[in-house]
mmCIF file of C-alpha atoms and ligand atoms in Angstrom:
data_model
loop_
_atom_site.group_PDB
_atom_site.id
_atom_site.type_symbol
_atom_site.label_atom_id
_atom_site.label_comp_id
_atom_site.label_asym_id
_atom_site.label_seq_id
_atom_site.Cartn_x
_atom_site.Cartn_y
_atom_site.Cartn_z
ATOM 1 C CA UNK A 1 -32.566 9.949 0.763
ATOM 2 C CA UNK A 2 -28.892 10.141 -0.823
ATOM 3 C CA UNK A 3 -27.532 6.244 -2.213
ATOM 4 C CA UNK A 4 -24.714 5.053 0.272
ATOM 5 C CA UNK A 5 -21.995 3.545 -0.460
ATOM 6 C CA UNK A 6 -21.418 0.105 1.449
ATOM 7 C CA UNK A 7 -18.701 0.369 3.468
ATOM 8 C CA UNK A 8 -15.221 -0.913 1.636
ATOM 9 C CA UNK A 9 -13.607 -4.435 2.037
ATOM 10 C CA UNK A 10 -10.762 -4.289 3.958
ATOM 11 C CA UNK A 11 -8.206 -6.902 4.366
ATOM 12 C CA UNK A 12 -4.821 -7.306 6.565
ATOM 13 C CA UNK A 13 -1.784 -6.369 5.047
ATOM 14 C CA UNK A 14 2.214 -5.868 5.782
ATOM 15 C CA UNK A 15 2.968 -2.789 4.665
ATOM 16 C CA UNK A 16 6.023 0.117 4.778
ATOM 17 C CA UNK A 17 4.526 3.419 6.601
ATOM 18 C CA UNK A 18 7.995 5.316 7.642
ATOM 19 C CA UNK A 19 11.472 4.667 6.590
ATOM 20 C CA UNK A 20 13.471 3.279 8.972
ATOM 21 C CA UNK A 21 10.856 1.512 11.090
ATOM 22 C CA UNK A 22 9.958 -2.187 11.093
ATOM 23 C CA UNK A 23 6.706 -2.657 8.319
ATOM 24 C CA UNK A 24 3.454 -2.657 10.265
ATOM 25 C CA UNK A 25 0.777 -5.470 9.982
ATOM 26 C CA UNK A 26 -2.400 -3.569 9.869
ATOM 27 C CA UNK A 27 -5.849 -3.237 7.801
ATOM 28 C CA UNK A 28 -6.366 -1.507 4.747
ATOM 29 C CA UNK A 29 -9.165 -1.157 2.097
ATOM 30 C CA UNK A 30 -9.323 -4.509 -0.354
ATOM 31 C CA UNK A 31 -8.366 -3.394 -3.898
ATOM 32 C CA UNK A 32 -10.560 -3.532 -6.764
ATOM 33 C CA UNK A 33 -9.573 -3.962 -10.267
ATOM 34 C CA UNK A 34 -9.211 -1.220 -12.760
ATOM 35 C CA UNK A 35 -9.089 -1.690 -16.486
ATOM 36 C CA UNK A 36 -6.744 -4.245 -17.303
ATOM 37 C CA UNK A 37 -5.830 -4.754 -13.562
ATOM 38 C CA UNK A 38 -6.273 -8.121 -12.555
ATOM 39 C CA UNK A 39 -6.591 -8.513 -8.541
ATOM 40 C CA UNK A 40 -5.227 -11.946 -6.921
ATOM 41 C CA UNK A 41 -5.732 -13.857 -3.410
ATOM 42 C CA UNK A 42 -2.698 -14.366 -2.500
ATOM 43 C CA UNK A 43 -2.127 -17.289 -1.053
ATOM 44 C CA UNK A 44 1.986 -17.368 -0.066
ATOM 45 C CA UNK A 45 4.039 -14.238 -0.520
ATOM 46 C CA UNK A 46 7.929 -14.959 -0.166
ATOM 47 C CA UNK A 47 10.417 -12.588 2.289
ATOM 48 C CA UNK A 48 13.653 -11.375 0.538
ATOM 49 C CA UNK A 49 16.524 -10.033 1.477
ATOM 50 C CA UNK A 50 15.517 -6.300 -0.635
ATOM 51 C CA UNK A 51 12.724 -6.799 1.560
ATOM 52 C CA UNK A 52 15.286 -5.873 4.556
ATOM 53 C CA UNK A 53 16.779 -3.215 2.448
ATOM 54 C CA UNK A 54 13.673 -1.624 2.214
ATOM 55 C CA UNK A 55 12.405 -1.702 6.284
ATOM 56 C CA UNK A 56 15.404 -0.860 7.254
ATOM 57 C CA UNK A 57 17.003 1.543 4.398
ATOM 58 C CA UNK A 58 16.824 5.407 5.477
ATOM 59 C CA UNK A 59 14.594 7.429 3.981
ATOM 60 C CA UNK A 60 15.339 8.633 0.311
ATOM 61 C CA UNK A 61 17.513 5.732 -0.068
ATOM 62 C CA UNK A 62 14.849 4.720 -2.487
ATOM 63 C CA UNK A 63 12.560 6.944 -4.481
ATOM 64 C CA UNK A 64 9.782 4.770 -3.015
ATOM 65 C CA UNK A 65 6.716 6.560 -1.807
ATOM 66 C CA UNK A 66 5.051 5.901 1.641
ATOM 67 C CA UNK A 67 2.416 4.038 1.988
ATOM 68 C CA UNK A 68 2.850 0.778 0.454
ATOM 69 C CA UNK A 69 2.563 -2.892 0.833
ATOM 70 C CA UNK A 70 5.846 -4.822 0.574
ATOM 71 C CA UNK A 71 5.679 -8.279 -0.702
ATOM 72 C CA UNK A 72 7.183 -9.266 -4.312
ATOM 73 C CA UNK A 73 7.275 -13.031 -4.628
ATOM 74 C CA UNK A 74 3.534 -13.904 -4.672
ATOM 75 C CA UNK A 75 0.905 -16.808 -5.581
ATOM 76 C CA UNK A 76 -2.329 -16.823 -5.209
ATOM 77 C CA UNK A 77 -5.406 -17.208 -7.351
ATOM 78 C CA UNK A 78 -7.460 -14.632 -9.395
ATOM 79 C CA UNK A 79 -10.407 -13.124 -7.713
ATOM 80 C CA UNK A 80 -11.580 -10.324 -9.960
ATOM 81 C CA UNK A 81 -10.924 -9.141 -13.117
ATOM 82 C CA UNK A 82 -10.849 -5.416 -15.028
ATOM 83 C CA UNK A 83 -13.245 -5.029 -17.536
ATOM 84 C CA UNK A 84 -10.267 -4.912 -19.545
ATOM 85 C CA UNK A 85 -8.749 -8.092 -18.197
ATOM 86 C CA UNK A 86 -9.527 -10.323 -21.024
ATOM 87 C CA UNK A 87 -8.382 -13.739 -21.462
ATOM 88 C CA UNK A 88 -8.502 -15.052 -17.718
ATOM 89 C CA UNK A 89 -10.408 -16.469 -15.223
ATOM 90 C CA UNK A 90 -11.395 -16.239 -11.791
ATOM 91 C CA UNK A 91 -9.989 -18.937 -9.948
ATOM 92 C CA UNK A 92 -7.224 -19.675 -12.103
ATOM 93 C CA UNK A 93 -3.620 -20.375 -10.180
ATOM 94 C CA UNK A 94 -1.143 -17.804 -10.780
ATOM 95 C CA UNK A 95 2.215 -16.422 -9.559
ATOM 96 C CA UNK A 96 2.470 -13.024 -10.482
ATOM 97 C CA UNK A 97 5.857 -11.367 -12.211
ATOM 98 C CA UNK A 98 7.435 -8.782 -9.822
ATOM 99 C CA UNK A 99 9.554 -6.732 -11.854
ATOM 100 C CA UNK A 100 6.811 -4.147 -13.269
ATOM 101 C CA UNK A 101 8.306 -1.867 -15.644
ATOM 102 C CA UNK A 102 7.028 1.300 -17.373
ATOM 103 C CA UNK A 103 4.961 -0.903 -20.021
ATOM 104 C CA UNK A 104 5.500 0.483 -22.600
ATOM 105 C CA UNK A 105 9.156 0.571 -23.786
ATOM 106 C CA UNK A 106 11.047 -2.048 -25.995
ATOM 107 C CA UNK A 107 12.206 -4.115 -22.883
ATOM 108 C CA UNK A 108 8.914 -4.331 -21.160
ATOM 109 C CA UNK A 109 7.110 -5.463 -24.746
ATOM 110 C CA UNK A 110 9.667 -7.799 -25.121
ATOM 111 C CA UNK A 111 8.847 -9.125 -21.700
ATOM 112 C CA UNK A 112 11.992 -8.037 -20.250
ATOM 113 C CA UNK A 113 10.489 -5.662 -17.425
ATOM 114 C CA UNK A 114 13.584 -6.361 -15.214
ATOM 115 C CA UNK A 115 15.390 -4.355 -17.380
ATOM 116 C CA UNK A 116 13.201 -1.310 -18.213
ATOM 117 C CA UNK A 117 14.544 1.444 -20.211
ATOM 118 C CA UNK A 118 12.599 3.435 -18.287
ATOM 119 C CA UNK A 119 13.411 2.505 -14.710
ATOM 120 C CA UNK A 120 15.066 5.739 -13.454
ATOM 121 C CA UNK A 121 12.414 7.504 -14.152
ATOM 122 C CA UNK A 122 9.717 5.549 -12.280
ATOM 123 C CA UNK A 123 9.649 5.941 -8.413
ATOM 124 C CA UNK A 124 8.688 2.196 -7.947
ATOM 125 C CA UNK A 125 10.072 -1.088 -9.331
ATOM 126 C CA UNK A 126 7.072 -3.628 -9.131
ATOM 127 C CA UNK A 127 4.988 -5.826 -6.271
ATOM 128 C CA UNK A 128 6.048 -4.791 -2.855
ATOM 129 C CA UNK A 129 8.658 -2.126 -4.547
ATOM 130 C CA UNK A 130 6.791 0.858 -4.173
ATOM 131 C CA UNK A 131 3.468 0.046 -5.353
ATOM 132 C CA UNK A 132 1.508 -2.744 -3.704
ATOM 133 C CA UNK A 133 2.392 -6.165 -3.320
ATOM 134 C CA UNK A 134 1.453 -9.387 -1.823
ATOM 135 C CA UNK A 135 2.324 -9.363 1.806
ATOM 136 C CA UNK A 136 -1.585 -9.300 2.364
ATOM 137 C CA UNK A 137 -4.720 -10.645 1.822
ATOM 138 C CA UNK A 138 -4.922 -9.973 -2.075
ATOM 139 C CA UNK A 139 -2.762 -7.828 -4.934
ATOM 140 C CA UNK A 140 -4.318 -5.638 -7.722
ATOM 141 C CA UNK A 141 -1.531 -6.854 -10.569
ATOM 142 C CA UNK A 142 -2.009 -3.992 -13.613
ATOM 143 C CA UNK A 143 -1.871 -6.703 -16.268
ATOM 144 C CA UNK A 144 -2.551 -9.972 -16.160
ATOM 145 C CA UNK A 145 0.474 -10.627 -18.835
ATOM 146 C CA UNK A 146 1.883 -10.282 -15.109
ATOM 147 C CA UNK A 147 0.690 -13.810 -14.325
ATOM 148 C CA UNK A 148 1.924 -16.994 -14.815
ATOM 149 C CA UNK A 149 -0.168 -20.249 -14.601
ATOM 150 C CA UNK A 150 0.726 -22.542 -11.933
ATOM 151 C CA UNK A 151 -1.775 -25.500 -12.383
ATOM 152 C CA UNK A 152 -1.579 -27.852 -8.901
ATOM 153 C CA UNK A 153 1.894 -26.610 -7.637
ATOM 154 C CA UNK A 154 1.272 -25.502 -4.289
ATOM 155 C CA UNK A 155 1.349 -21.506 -3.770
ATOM 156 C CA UNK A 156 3.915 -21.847 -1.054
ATOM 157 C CA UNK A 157 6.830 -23.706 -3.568
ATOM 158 C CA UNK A 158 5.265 -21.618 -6.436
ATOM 159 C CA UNK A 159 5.665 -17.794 -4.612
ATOM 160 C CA UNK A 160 9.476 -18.392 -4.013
ATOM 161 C CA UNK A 161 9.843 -19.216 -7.958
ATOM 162 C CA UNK A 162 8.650 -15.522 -8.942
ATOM 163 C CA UNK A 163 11.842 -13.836 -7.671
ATOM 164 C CA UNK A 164 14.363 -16.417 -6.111
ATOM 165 C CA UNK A 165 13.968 -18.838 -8.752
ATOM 166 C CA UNK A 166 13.720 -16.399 -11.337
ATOM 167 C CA UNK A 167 16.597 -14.840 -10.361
ATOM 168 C CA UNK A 168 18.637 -17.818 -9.946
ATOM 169 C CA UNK A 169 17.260 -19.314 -13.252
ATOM 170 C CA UNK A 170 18.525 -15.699 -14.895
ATOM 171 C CA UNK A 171 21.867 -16.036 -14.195
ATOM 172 C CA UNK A 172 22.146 -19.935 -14.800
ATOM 173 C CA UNK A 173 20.732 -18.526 -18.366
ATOM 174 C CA UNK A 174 23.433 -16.079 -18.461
ATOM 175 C CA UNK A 175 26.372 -18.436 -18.096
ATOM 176 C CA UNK A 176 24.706 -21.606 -19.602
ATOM 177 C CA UNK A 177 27.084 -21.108 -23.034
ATOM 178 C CA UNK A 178 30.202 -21.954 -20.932
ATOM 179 C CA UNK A 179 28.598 -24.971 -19.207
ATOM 180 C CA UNK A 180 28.593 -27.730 -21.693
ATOM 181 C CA UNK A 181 30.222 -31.025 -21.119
ATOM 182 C CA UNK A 182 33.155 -31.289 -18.736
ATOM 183 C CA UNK A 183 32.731 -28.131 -16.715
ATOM 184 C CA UNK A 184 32.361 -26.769 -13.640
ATOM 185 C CA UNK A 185 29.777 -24.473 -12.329
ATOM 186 C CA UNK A 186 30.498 -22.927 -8.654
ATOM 187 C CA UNK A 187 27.891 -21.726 -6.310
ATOM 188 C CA UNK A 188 28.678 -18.993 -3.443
ATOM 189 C CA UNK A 189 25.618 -18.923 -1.107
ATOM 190 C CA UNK A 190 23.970 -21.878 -0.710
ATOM 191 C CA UNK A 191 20.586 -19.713 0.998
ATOM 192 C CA UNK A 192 17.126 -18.741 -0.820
ATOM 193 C CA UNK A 193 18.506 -18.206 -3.825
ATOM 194 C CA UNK A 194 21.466 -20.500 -4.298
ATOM 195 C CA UNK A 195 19.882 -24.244 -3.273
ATOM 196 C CA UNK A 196 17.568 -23.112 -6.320
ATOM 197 C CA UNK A 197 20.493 -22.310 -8.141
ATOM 198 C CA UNK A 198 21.942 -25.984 -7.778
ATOM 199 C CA UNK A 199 19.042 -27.332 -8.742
ATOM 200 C CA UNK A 200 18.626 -25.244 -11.907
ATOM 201 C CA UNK A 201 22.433 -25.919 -12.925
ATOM 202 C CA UNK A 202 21.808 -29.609 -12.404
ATOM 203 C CA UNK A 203 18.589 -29.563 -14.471
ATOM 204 C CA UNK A 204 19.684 -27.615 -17.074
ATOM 205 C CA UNK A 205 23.219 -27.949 -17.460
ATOM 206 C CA UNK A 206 25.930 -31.195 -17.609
ATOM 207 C CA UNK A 207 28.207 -29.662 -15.449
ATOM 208 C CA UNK A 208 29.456 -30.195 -11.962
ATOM 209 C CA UNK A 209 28.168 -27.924 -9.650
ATOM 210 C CA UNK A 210 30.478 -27.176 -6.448
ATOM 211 C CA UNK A 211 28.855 -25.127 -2.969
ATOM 212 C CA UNK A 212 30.356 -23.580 -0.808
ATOM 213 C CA UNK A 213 29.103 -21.378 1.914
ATOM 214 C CA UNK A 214 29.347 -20.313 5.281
ATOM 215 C CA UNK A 215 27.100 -22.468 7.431
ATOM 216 C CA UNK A 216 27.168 -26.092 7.878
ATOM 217 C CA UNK A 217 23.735 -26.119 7.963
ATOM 218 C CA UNK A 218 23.819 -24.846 3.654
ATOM 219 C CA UNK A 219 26.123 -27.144 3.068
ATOM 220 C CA UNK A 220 23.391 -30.135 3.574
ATOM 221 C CA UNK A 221 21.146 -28.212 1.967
ATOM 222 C CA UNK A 222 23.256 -28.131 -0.984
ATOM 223 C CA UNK A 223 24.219 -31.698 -1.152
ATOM 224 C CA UNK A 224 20.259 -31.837 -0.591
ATOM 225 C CA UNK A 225 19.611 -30.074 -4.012
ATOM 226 C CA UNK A 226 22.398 -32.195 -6.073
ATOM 227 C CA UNK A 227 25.560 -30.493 -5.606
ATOM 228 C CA UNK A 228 28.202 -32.632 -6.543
ATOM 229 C CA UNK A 229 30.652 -31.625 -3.331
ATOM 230 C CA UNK A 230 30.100 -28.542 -0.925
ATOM 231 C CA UNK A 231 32.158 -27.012 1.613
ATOM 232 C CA UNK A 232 32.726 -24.458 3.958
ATOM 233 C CA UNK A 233 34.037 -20.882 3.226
ATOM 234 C CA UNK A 234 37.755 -20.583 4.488
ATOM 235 C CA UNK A 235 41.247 -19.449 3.842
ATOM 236 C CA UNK A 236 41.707 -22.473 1.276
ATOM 237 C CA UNK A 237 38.768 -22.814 -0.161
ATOM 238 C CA UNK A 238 39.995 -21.630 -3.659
ATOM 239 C CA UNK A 239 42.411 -24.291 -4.046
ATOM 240 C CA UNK A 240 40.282 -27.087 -2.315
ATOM 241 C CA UNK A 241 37.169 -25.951 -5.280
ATOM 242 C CA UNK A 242 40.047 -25.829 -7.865
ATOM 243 C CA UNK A 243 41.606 -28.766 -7.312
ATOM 244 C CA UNK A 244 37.721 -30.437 -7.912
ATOM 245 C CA UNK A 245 37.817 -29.031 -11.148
ATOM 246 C CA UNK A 246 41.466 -31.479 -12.199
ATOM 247 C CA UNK A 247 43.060 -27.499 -11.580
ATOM 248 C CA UNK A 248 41.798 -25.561 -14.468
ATOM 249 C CA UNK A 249 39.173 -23.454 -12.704
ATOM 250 C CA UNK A 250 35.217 -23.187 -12.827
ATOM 251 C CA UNK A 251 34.005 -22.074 -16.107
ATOM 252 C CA UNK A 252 31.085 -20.361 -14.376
ATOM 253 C CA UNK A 253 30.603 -18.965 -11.074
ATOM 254 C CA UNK A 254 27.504 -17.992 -9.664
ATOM 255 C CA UNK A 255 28.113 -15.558 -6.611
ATOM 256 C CA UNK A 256 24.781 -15.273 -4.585
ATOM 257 C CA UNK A 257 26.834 -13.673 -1.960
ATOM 258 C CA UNK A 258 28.386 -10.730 -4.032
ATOM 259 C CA UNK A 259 30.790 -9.399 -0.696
ATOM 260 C CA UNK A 260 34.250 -8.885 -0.827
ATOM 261 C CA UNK A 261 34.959 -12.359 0.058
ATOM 262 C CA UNK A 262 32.919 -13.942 -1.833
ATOM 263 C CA UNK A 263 34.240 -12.049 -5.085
ATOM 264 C CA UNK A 264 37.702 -12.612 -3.852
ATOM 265 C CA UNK A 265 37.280 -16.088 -3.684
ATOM 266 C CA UNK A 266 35.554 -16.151 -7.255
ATOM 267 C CA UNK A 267 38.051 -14.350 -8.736
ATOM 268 C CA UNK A 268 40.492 -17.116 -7.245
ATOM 269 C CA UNK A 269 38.372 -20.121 -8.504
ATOM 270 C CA UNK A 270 37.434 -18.427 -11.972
ATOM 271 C CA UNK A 271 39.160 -20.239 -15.099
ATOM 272 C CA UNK A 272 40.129 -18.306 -18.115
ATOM 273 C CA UNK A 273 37.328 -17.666 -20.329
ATOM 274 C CA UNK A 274 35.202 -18.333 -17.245
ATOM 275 C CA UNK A 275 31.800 -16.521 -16.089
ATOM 276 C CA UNK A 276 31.553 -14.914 -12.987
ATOM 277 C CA UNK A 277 27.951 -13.679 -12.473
ATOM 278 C CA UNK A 278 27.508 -11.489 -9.328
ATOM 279 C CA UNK A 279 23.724 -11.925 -8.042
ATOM 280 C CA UNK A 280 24.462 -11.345 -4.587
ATOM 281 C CA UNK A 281 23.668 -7.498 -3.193
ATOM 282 C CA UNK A 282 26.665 -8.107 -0.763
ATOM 283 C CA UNK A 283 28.403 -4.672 -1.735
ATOM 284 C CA UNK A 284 31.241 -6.220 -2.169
ATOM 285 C CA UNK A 285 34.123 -4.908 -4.618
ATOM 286 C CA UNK A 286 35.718 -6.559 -7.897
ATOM 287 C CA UNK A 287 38.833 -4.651 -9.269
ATOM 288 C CA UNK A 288 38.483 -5.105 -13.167
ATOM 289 C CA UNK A 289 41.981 -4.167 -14.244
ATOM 290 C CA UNK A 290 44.571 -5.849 -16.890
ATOM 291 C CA UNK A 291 46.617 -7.168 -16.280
ATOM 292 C CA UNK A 292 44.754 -8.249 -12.628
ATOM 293 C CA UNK A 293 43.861 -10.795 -10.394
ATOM 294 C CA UNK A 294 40.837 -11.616 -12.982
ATOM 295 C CA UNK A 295 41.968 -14.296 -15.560
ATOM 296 C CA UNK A 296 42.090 -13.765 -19.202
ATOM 297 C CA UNK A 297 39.318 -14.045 -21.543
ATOM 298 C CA UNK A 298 36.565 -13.768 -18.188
ATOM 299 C CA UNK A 299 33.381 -12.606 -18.879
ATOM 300 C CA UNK A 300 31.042 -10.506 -15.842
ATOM 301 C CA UNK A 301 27.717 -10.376 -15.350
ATOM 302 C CA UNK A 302 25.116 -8.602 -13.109
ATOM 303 C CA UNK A 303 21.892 -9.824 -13.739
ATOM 304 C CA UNK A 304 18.948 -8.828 -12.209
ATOM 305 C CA UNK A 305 15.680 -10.765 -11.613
ATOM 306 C CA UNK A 306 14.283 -11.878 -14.745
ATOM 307 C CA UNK A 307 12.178 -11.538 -17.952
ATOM 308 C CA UNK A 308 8.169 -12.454 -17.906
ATOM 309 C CA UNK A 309 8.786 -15.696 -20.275
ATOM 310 C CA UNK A 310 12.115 -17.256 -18.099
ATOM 311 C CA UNK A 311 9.473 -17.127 -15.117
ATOM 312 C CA UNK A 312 7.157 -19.491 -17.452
ATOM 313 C CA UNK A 313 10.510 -21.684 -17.304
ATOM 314 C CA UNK A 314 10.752 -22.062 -14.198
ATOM 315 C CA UNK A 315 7.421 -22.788 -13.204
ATOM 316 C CA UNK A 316 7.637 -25.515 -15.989
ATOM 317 C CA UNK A 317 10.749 -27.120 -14.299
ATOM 318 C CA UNK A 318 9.120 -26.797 -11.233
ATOM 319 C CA UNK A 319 5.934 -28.361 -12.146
ATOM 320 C CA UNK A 320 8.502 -31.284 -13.660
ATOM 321 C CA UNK A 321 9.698 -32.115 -10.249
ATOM 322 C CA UNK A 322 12.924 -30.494 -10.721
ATOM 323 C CA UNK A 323 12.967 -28.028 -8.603
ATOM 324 C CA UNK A 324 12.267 -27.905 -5.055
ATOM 325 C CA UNK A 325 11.820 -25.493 -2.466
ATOM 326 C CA UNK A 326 13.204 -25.365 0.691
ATOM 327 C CA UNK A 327 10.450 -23.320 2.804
ATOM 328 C CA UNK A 328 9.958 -21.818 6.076
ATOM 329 C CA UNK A 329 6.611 -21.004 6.801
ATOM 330 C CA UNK A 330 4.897 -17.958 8.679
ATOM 331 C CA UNK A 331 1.976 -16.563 9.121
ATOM 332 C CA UNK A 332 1.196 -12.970 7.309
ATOM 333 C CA UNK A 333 0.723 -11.891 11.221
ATOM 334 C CA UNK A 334 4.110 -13.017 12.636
ATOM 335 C CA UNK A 335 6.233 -11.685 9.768
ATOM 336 C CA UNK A 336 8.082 -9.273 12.160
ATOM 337 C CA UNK A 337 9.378 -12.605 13.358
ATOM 338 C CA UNK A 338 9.819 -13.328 9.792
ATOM 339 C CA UNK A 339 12.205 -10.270 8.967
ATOM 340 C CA UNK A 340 14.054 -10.914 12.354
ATOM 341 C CA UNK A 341 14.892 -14.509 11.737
ATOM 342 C CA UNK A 342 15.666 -13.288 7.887
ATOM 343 C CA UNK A 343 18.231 -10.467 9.487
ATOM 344 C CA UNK A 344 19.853 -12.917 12.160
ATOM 345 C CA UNK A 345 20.802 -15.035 8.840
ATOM 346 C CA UNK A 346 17.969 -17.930 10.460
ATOM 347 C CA UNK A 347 16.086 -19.116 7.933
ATOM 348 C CA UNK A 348 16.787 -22.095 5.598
ATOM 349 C CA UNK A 349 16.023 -21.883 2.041
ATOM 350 C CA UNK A 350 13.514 -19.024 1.880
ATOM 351 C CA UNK A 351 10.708 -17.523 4.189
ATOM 352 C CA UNK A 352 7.101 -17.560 2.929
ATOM 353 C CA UNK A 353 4.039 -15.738 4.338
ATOM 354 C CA UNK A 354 0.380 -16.879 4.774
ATOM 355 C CA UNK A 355 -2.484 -14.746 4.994
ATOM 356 C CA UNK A 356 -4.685 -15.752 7.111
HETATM 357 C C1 LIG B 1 14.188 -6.200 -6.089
HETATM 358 C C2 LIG B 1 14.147 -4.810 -6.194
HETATM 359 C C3 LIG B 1 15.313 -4.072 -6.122
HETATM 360 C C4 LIG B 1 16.517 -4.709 -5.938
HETATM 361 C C5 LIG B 1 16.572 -6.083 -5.850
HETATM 362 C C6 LIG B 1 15.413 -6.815 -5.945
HETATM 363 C C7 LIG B 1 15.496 -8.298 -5.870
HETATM 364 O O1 LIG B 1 14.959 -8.766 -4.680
HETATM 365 C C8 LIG B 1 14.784 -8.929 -7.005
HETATM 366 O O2 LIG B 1 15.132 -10.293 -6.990
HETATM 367 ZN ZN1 LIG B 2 13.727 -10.132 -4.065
HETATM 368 ZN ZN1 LIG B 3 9.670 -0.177 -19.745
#
């Protein structure tokens, strides 16, 4: 009589079936490590805003290919290892870096993934970004130079650090040289990305860090994470946020917003020599002309994400006690109401799933 096979583990999963339609929580077959792959329980998976770009983007918006499990912001712990895998351990705490590049260009061995030389040519961009992520039960992670110890920080403040708080951390690390003594840093978008943002500035910098936004309800979560004064978005705000700075401007401002208000307003807050880094997807537009309504000497920036050893950084700062997450909680099964709440501009600080 012929060997069977026993039947595959499955698991539950969120995961992107047709373009256009809200992801579907359904089963699928529990992956098993390959090689160097590393495969993690996840144990919180965070819900972005490219996470609603994705369900709802038409199809070829993004060279994506259907199936595929959504879900880039994970922790969890290791459950299996390649025979490849060397180095870890089962068990062992992790949050795993999203931004999977090619591999094996200068950026990603430099640990720069986010910015792959080779990005255009792949037709996914990491965990939940065409290939499967953690918006399930467990991950299969192809290296496990993909994973960052956590030690005892719980997997729901540690998932958000992988892409909001690397992202945030990014761009603080981006301006930092324009933030000694004396200055002013300015935040625009005080949601899952920005409260981190504060927090990072105010660890890591001396400056004074102004928010602004445009719900009351940011505005005490800014205060909450240390910024210095916040306010609401309106017709004035440029000269209330310059006046804080004695009139000279903000020598850095961090726009988590990145619409055409938002860049307006940073472009009327900026101070010569200034930073203006535009995080925000808003699709807003900057007119980079001189003369122009930019001041002299101003320096843009676009980052995106992060590189393998500023996630390390943050997860250190975190593990300090100086960051904080503001969560929102859901299980992996309700994250339809997840998305919604995340579309309707509902949740504070950042949405994290929960398998099981
Ligand atoms: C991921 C993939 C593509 C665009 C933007 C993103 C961000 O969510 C990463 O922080
Ligand atoms: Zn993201
Ligand atoms: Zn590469």
């Amino acid at each position: 009589m012929g060997l069977t096979r026993p039947p595959a583990a499955t698991m539950r999963a969120v995961r992107m079936t047709a373009w256009g339609e809200e992801p579907a929580y359904g089963t699928v077959e529990r992956p098993v490590p390959r090689g160097a792959e590393v495969v993690v329980r996840v144990a919180a998976t965070g819900l972005c805003h490219s996470d609603l770009h994705i369900a709802d983007g038409p199809a070829g918006a993004l060279p994506y290919r259907l199936p595929f499990t959504l879900g880039h912001e994970v922790a969890g712990e290791i459950s299996a290892l390649g025979p490849d895998a060397g180095g870890r351990t089962t068990g062992e705490r992790v949050v795993v870096y999203g931004p999977w590049g090619c591999g094996e260009c200068d950026r990603c061995a430099a640990g720069r993934d986010n910015y792959c030389d080779r990005r255009g040519e792949l037709d996914w961009h990491g965990a939940g970004l065409g290939r499967d992520g953690g918006m399930a039960e467990y991950v299969r992670v192809p290296s496990a130079r993909y994973l960052v110890p956590i030690g005892d920080l719980p997997a729901e403040q540690a998932a958000p650090l992988s892409d909001a708080g690397l992202t945030s951390y990014h761009a603080v690390v981006g301006v930092r040289g324009a933030l000694g003594e004396g200055t002013t840093a300015v935040v625009v978008g005080v949601g899952g990305l920005g409260h981190l943002a504060v927090q990072i500035l105010r660890a890591t910098t001396p400056s004074r860090v102004l928010a602004v936004d445009i719900r009351e309800s940011a505005l005490a979560l800014a205060h909450r994470s240390g910024a210095h004064f916040a306010t609401l978005a309106q017709e004035d705000t440029a000269r209330v946020l310059r006046a804080r700075t004695g009139g000279v401007g903000a020598d850095a401002v961090l726009d988590f917003a990145g619409t055409n208000a938002s860049l307006e307003l940073a472009t009327g807050v900026l101070r010569p020599g200034g930073e203006l880094s535009v995080v925000g997807s808003g699709g807003g537009r900057l007119t980079v002309r001189k003369p122009g309504a930019l001041p002299p000497g101003c320096r843009l920036s676009l980052p995106f994400w992060g590189t393998r050893a500023e996630l390390a950084e943050v997860v250190a700062l975190a593990r300090s006690g100086a960051l904080h997450v503001e969560t929102e909680r859901f299980p992996l099964s309700a994250a339809a109401e997840a998305f919604g709440r995340l579309r309707r501009g509902q949740v504070r600080g950042r949405a994290v799933l929960v398998p099981g």
